[in-house]
PDB file of C-alpha atoms and ligand atoms in Angstrom:
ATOM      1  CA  UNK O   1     109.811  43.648 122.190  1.00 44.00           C
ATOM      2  CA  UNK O   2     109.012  39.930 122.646  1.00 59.00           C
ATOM      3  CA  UNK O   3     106.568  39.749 119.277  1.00 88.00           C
ATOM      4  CA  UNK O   4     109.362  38.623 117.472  1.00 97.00           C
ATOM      5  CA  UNK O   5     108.005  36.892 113.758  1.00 98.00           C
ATOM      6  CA  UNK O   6     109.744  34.802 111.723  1.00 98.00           C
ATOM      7  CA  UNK O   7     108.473  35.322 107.656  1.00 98.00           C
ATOM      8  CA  UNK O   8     109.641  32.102 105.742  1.00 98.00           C
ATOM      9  CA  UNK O   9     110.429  33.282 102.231  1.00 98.00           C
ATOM     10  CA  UNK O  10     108.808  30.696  99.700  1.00 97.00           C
ATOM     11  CA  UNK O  11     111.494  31.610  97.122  1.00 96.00           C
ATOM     12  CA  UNK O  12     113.096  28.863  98.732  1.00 96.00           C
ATOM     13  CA  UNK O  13     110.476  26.485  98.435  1.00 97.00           C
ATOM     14  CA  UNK O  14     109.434  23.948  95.969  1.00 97.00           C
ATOM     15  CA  UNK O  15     106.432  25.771  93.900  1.00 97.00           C
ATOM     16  CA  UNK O  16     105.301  22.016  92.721  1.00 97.00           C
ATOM     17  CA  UNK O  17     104.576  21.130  96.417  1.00 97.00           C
ATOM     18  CA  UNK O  18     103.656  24.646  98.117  1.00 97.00           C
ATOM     19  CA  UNK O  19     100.509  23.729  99.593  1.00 98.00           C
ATOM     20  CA  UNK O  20     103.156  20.981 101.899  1.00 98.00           C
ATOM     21  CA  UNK O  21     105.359  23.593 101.931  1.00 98.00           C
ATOM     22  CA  UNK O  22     103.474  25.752 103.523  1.00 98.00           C
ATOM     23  CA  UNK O  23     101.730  23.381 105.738  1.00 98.00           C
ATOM     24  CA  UNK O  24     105.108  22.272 107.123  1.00 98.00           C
ATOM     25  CA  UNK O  25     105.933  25.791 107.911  1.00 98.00           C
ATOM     26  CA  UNK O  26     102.764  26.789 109.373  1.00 98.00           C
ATOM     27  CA  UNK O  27     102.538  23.928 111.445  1.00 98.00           C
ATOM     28  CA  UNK O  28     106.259  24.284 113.038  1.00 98.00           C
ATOM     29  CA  UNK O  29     105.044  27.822 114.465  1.00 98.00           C
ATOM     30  CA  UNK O  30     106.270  30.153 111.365  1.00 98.00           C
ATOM     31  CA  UNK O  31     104.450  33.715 111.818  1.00 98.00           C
ATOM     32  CA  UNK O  32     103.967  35.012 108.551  1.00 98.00           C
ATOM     33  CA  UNK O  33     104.479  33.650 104.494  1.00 98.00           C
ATOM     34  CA  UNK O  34     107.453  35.838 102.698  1.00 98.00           C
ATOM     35  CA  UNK O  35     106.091  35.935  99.254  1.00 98.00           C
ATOM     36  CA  UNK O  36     109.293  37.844  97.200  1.00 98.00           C
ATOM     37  CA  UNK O  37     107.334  38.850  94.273  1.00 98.00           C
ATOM     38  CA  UNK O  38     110.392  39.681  91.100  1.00 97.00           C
ATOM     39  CA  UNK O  39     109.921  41.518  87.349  1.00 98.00           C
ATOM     40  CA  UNK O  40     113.418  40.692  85.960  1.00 97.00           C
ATOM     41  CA  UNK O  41     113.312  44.570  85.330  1.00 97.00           C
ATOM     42  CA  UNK O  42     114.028  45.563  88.730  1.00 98.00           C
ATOM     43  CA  UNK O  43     115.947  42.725  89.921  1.00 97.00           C
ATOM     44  CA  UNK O  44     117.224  39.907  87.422  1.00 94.00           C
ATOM     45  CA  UNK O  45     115.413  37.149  87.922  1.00 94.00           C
ATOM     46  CA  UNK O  46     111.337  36.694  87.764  1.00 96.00           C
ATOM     47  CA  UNK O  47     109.629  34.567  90.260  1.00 97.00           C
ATOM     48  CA  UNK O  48     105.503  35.199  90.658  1.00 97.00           C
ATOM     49  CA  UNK O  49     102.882  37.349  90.407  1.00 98.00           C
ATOM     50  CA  UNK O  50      98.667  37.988  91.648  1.00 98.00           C
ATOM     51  CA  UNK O  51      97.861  34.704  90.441  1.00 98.00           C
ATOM     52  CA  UNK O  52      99.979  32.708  92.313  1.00 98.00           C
ATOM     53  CA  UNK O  53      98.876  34.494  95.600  1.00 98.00           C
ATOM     54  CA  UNK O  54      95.532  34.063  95.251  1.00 98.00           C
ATOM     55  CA  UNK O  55      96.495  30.340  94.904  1.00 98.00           C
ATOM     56  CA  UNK O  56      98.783  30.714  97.884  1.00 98.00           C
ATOM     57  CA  UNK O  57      95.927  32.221  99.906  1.00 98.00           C
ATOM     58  CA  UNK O  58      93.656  29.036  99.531  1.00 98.00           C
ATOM     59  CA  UNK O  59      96.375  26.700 101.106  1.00 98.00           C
ATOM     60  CA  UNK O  60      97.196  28.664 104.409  1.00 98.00           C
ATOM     61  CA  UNK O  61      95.951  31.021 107.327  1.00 97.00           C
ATOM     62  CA  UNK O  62      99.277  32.924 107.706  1.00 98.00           C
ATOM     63  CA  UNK O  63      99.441  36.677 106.838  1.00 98.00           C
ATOM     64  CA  UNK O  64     100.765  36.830 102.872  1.00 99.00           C
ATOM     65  CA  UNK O  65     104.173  38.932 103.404  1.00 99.00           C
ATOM     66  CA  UNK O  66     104.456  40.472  99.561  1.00 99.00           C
ATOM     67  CA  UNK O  67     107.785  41.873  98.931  1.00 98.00           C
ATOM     68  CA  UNK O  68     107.335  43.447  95.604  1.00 98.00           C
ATOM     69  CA  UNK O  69     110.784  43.798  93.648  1.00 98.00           C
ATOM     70  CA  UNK O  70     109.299  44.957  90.801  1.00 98.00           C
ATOM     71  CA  UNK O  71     109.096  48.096  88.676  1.00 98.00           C
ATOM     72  CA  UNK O  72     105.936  50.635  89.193  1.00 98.00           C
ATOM     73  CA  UNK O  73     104.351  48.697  91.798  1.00 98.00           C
ATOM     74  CA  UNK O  74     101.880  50.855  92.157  1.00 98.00           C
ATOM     75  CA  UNK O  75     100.103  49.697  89.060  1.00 98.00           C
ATOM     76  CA  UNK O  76      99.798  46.426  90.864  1.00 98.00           C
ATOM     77  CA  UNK O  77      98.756  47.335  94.570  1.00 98.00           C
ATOM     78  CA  UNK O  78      94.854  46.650  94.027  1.00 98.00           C
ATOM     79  CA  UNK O  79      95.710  43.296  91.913  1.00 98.00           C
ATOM     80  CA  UNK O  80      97.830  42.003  95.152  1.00 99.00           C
ATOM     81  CA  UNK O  81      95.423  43.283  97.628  1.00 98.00           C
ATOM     82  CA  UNK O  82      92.528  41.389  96.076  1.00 98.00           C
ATOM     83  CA  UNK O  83      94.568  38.500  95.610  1.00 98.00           C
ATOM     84  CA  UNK O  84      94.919  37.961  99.220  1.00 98.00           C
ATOM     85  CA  UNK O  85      98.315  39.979 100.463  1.00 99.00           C
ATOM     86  CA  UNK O  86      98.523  41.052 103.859  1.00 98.00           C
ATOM     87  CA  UNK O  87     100.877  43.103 103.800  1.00 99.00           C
ATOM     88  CA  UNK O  88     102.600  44.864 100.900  1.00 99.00           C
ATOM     89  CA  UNK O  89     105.896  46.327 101.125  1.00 99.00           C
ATOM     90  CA  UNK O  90     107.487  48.356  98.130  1.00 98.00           C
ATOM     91  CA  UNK O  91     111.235  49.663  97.129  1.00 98.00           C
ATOM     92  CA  UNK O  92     111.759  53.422  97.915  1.00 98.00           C
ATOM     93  CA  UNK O  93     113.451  52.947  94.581  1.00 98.00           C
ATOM     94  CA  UNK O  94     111.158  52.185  92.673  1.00 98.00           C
ATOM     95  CA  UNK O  95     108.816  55.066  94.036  1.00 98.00           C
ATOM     96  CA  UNK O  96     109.331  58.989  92.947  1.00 97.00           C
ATOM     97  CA  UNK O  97     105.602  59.294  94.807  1.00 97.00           C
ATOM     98  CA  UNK O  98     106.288  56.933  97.956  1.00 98.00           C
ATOM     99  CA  UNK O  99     103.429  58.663  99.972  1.00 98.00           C
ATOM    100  CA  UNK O 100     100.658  58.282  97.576  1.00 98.00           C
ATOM    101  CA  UNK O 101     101.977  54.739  97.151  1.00 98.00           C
ATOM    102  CA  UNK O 102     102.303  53.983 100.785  1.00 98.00           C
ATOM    103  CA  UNK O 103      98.013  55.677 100.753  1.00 98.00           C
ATOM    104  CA  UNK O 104      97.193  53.359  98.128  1.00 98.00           C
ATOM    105  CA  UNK O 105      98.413  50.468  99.967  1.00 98.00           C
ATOM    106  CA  UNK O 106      96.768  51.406 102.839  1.00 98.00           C
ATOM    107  CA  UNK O 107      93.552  52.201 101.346  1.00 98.00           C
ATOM    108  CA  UNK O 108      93.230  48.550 100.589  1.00 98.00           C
ATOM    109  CA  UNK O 109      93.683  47.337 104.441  1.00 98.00           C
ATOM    110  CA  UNK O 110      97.184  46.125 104.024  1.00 98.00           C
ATOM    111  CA  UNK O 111      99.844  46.926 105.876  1.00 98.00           C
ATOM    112  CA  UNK O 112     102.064  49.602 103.945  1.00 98.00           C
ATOM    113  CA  UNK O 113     105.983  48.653 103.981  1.00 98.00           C
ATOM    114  CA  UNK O 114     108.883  50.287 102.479  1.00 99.00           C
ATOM    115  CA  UNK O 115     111.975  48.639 102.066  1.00 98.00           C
ATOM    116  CA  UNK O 116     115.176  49.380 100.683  1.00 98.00           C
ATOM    117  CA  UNK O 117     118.452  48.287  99.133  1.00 98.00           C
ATOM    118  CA  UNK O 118     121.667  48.082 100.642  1.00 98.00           C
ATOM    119  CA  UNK O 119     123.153  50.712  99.084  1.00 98.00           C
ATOM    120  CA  UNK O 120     120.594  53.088  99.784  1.00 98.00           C
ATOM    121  CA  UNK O 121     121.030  54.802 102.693  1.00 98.00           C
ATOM    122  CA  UNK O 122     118.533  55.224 105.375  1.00 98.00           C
ATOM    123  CA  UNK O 123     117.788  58.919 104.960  1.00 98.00           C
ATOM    124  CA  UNK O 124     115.713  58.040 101.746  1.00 98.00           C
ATOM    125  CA  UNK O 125     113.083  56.894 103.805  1.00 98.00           C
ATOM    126  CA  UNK O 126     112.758  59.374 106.782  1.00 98.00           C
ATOM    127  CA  UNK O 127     110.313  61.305 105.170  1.00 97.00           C
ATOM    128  CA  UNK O 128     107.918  58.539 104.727  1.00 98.00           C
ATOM    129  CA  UNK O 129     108.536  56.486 108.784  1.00 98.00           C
ATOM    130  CA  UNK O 130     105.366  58.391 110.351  1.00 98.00           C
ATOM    131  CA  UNK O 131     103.457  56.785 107.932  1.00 98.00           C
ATOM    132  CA  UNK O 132     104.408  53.557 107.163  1.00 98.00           C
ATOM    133  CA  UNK O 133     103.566  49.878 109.342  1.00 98.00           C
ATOM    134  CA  UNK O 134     106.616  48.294 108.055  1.00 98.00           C
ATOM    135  CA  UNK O 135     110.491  48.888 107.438  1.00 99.00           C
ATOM    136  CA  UNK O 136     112.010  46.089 105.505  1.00 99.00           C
ATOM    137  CA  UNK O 137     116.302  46.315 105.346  1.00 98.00           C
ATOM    138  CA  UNK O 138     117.706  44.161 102.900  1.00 98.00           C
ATOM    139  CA  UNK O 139     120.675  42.473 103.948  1.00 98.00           C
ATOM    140  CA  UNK O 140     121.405  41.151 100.164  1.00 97.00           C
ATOM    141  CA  UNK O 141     120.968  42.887  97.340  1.00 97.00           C
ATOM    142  CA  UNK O 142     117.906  41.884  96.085  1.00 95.00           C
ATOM    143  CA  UNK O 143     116.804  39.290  93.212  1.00 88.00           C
ATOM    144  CA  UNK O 144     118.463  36.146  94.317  1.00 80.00           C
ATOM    145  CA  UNK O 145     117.636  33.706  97.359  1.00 83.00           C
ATOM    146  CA  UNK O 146     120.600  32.138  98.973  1.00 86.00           C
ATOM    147  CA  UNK O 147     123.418  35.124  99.348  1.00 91.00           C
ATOM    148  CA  UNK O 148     125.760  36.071 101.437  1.00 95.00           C
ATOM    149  CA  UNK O 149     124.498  38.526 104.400  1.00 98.00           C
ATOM    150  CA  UNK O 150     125.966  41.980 104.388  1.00 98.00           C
ATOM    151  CA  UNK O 151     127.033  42.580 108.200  1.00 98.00           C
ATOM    152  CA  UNK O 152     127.481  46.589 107.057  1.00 98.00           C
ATOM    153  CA  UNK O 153     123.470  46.217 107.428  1.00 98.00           C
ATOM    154  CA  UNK O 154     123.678  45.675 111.178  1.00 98.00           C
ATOM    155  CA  UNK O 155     124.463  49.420 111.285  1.00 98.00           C
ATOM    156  CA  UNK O 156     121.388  50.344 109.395  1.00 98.00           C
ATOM    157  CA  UNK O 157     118.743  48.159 111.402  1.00 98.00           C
ATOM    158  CA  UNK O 158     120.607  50.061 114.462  1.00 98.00           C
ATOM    159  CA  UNK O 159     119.848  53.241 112.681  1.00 98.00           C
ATOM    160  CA  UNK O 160     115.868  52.937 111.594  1.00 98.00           C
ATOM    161  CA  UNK O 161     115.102  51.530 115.042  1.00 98.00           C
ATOM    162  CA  UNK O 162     116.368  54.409 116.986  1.00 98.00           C
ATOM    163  CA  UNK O 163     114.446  56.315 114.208  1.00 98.00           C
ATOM    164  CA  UNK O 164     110.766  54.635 115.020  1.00 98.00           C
ATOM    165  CA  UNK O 165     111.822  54.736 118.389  1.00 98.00           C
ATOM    166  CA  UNK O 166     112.361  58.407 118.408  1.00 98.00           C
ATOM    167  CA  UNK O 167     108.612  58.737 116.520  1.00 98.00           C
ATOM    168  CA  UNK O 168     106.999  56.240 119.291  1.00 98.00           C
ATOM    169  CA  UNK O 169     106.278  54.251 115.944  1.00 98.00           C
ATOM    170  CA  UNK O 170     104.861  50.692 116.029  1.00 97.00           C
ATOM    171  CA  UNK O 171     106.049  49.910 112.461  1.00 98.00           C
ATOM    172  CA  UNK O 172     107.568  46.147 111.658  1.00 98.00           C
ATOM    173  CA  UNK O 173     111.544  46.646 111.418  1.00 98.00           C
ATOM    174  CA  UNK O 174     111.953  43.275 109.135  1.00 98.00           C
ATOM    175  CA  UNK O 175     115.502  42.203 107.808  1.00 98.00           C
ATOM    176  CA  UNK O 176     115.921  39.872 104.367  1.00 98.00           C
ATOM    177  CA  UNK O 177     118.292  38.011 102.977  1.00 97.00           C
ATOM    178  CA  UNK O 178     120.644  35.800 104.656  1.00 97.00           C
ATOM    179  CA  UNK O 179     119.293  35.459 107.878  1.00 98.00           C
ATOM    180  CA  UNK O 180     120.243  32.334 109.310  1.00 98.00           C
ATOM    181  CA  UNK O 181     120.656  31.149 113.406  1.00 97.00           C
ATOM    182  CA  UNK O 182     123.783  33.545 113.278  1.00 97.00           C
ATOM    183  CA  UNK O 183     122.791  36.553 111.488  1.00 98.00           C
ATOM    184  CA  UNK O 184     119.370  36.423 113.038  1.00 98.00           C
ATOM    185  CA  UNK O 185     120.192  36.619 116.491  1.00 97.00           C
ATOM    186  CA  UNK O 186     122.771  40.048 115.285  1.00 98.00           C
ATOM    187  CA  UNK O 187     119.582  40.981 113.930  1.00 98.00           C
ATOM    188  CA  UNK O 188     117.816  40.940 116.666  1.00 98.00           C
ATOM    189  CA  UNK O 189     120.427  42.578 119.034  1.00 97.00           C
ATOM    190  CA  UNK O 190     119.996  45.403 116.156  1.00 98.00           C
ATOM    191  CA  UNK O 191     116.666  46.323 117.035  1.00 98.00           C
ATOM    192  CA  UNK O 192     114.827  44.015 114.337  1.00 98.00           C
ATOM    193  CA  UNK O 193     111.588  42.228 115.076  1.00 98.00           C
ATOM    194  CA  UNK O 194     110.724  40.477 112.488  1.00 98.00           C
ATOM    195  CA  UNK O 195     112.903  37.953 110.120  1.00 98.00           C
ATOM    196  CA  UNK O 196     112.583  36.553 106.481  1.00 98.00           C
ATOM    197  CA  UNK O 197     114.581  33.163 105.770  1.00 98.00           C
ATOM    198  CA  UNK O 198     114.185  31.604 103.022  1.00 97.00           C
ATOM    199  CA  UNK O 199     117.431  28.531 102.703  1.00 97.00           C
ATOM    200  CA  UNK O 200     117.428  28.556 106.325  1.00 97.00           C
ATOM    201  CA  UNK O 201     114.320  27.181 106.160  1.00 98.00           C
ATOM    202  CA  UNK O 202     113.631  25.546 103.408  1.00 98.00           C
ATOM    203  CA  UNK O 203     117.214  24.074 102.687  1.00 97.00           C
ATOM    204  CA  UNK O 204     117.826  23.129 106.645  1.00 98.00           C
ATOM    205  CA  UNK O 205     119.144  19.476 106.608  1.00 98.00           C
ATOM    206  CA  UNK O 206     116.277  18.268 109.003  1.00 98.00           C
ATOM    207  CA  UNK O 207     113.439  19.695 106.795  1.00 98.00           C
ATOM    208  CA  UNK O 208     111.867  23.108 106.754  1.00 98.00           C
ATOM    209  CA  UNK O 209     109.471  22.640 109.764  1.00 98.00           C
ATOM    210  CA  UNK O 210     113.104  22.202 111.704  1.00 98.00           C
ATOM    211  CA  UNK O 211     114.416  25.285 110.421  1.00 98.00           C
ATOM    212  CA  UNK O 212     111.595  26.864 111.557  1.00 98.00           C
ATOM    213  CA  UNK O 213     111.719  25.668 115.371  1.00 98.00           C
ATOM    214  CA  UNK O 214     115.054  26.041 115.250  1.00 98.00           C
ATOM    215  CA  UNK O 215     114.719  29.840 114.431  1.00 98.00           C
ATOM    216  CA  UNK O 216     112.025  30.753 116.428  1.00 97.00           C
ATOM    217  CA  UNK O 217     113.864  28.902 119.784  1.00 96.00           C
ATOM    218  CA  UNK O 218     116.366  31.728 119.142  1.00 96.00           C
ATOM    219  CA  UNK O 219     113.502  34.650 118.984  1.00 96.00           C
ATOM    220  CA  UNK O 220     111.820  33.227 121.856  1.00 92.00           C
ATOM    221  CA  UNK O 221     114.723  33.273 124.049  1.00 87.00           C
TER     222      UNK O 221
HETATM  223  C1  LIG U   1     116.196  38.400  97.928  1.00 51.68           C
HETATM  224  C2  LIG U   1     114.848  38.117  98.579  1.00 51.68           C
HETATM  225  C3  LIG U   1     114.997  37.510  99.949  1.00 51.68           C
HETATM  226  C4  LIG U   1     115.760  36.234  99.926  1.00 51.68           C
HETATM  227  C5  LIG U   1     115.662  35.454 101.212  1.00 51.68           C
HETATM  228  O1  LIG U   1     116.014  39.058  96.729  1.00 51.68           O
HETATM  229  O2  LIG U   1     114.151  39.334  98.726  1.00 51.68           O
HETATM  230  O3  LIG U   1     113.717  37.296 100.528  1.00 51.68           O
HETATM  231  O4  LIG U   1     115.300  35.469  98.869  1.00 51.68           O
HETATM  232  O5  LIG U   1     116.326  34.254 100.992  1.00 51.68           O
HETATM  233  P1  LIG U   1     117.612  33.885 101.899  1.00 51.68           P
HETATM  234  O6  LIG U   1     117.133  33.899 103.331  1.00 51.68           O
HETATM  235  O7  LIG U   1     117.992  32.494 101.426  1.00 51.68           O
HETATM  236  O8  LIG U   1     118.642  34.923 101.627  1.00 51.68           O
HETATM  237 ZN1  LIG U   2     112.139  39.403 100.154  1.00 51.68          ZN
END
């Protein structure tokens, strides 16, 4: 698969300076905007919500990545649609009716993700891979930017892939949370094709439009 995508995760950006921000990562060649959307019910801490991605969706042309880590989402797929998301990817966790979710999400244009914790294993979701555009694994556990990546996830990128391989599937296999020039590249080997980063970017000691090109030199190898 060479459409490897690199999804900046603006958790890790300055929110007093996103329309730079952005521009820096657009402009340096990143694919798509991570937008990691937290209730402090689900996961600890709280970040953003509809209003701040219609904002984001005046300031750039890349696809709006929403990662929602919040309870119910459901109640909130139309206000993130029509706020601008792209795609929309929800916790299997958080979802006793993850087809009618994955319809709703769907019904709005977007494309329909699932993703799901670390220690949830990958059998929770098998019933839902013929329908869904995107499988997000979670190599953290989620609510926190900046933590250590869990190499036990390897195993489980290894494990979906052969899955939408064996279904002929064209779904996204994305991977999130402490993907760096390392664990990317591990990543990758895994059978993943598309990459959140949020410090790697945004912290990288020559600026975030670095720590994009230096990323995507490894995809595009
Ligand atoms: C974790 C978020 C991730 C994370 C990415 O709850 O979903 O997107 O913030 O940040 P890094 O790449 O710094 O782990
Ligand atoms: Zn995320």
């Amino acid at each position: 698969m060479n459409n490897y995508l690199l999804a900046p995760s603006i958790i890790a950006s300055d929110f007093a300076h996103i329309a730079d921000e952005v521009a820096a990562i657009e402009s340096a060649g990143a694919d798509w905007i991570h937008v990691d959307v937290m209730d402090g019910h689900f996961v600890p801490d709280i970040t953003i919500g509809p209003l701040f991605v219609r904002s984001l969706k005046r300031v750039t042309n890349l696809p709006l990545d929403v990662h929602l880590m919040i309870s119910e989402p459901e109640k909130y797929i139309s206000a993130f649609a029509q706020a601008g998301a792209n795609n929309i990817t929800v916790h299997v966790e958080t979802c006793p009716n993850l087809p009618s979710v994955i319809q709703k999400i769907k019904s709005f244009g977007c494309i329909a993700g699932v993703t799901l914790n670390p220690a949830t294993p990958a059998s929770t979701i098998d019933s839902v891979l013929p329908l869904v555009d995107l499988v997000l694994v979670m190599s953290v556990v989620p609510g926190f930017s900046g933590q250590a990546f869990m190499p036990e996830m390897i195993d489980k990128v290894q494990e979906i892939r052969a899955k939408l391989n064996a279904l002929r599937s064209s779904a996204h296999l994305e991977v999130d949370g402490g993907i760096n020039a390392e664990t990317l590249l591990l990543m990758k080997k895994a059978g993943a094709n598309a990459f959140v980063t949020g410090n790697a970017v945004f912290k990288h000691p020559q600026g975030s439009a670095a720590g994009v090109r230096a990323l995507k030199d490894i995809l595009n190898v």
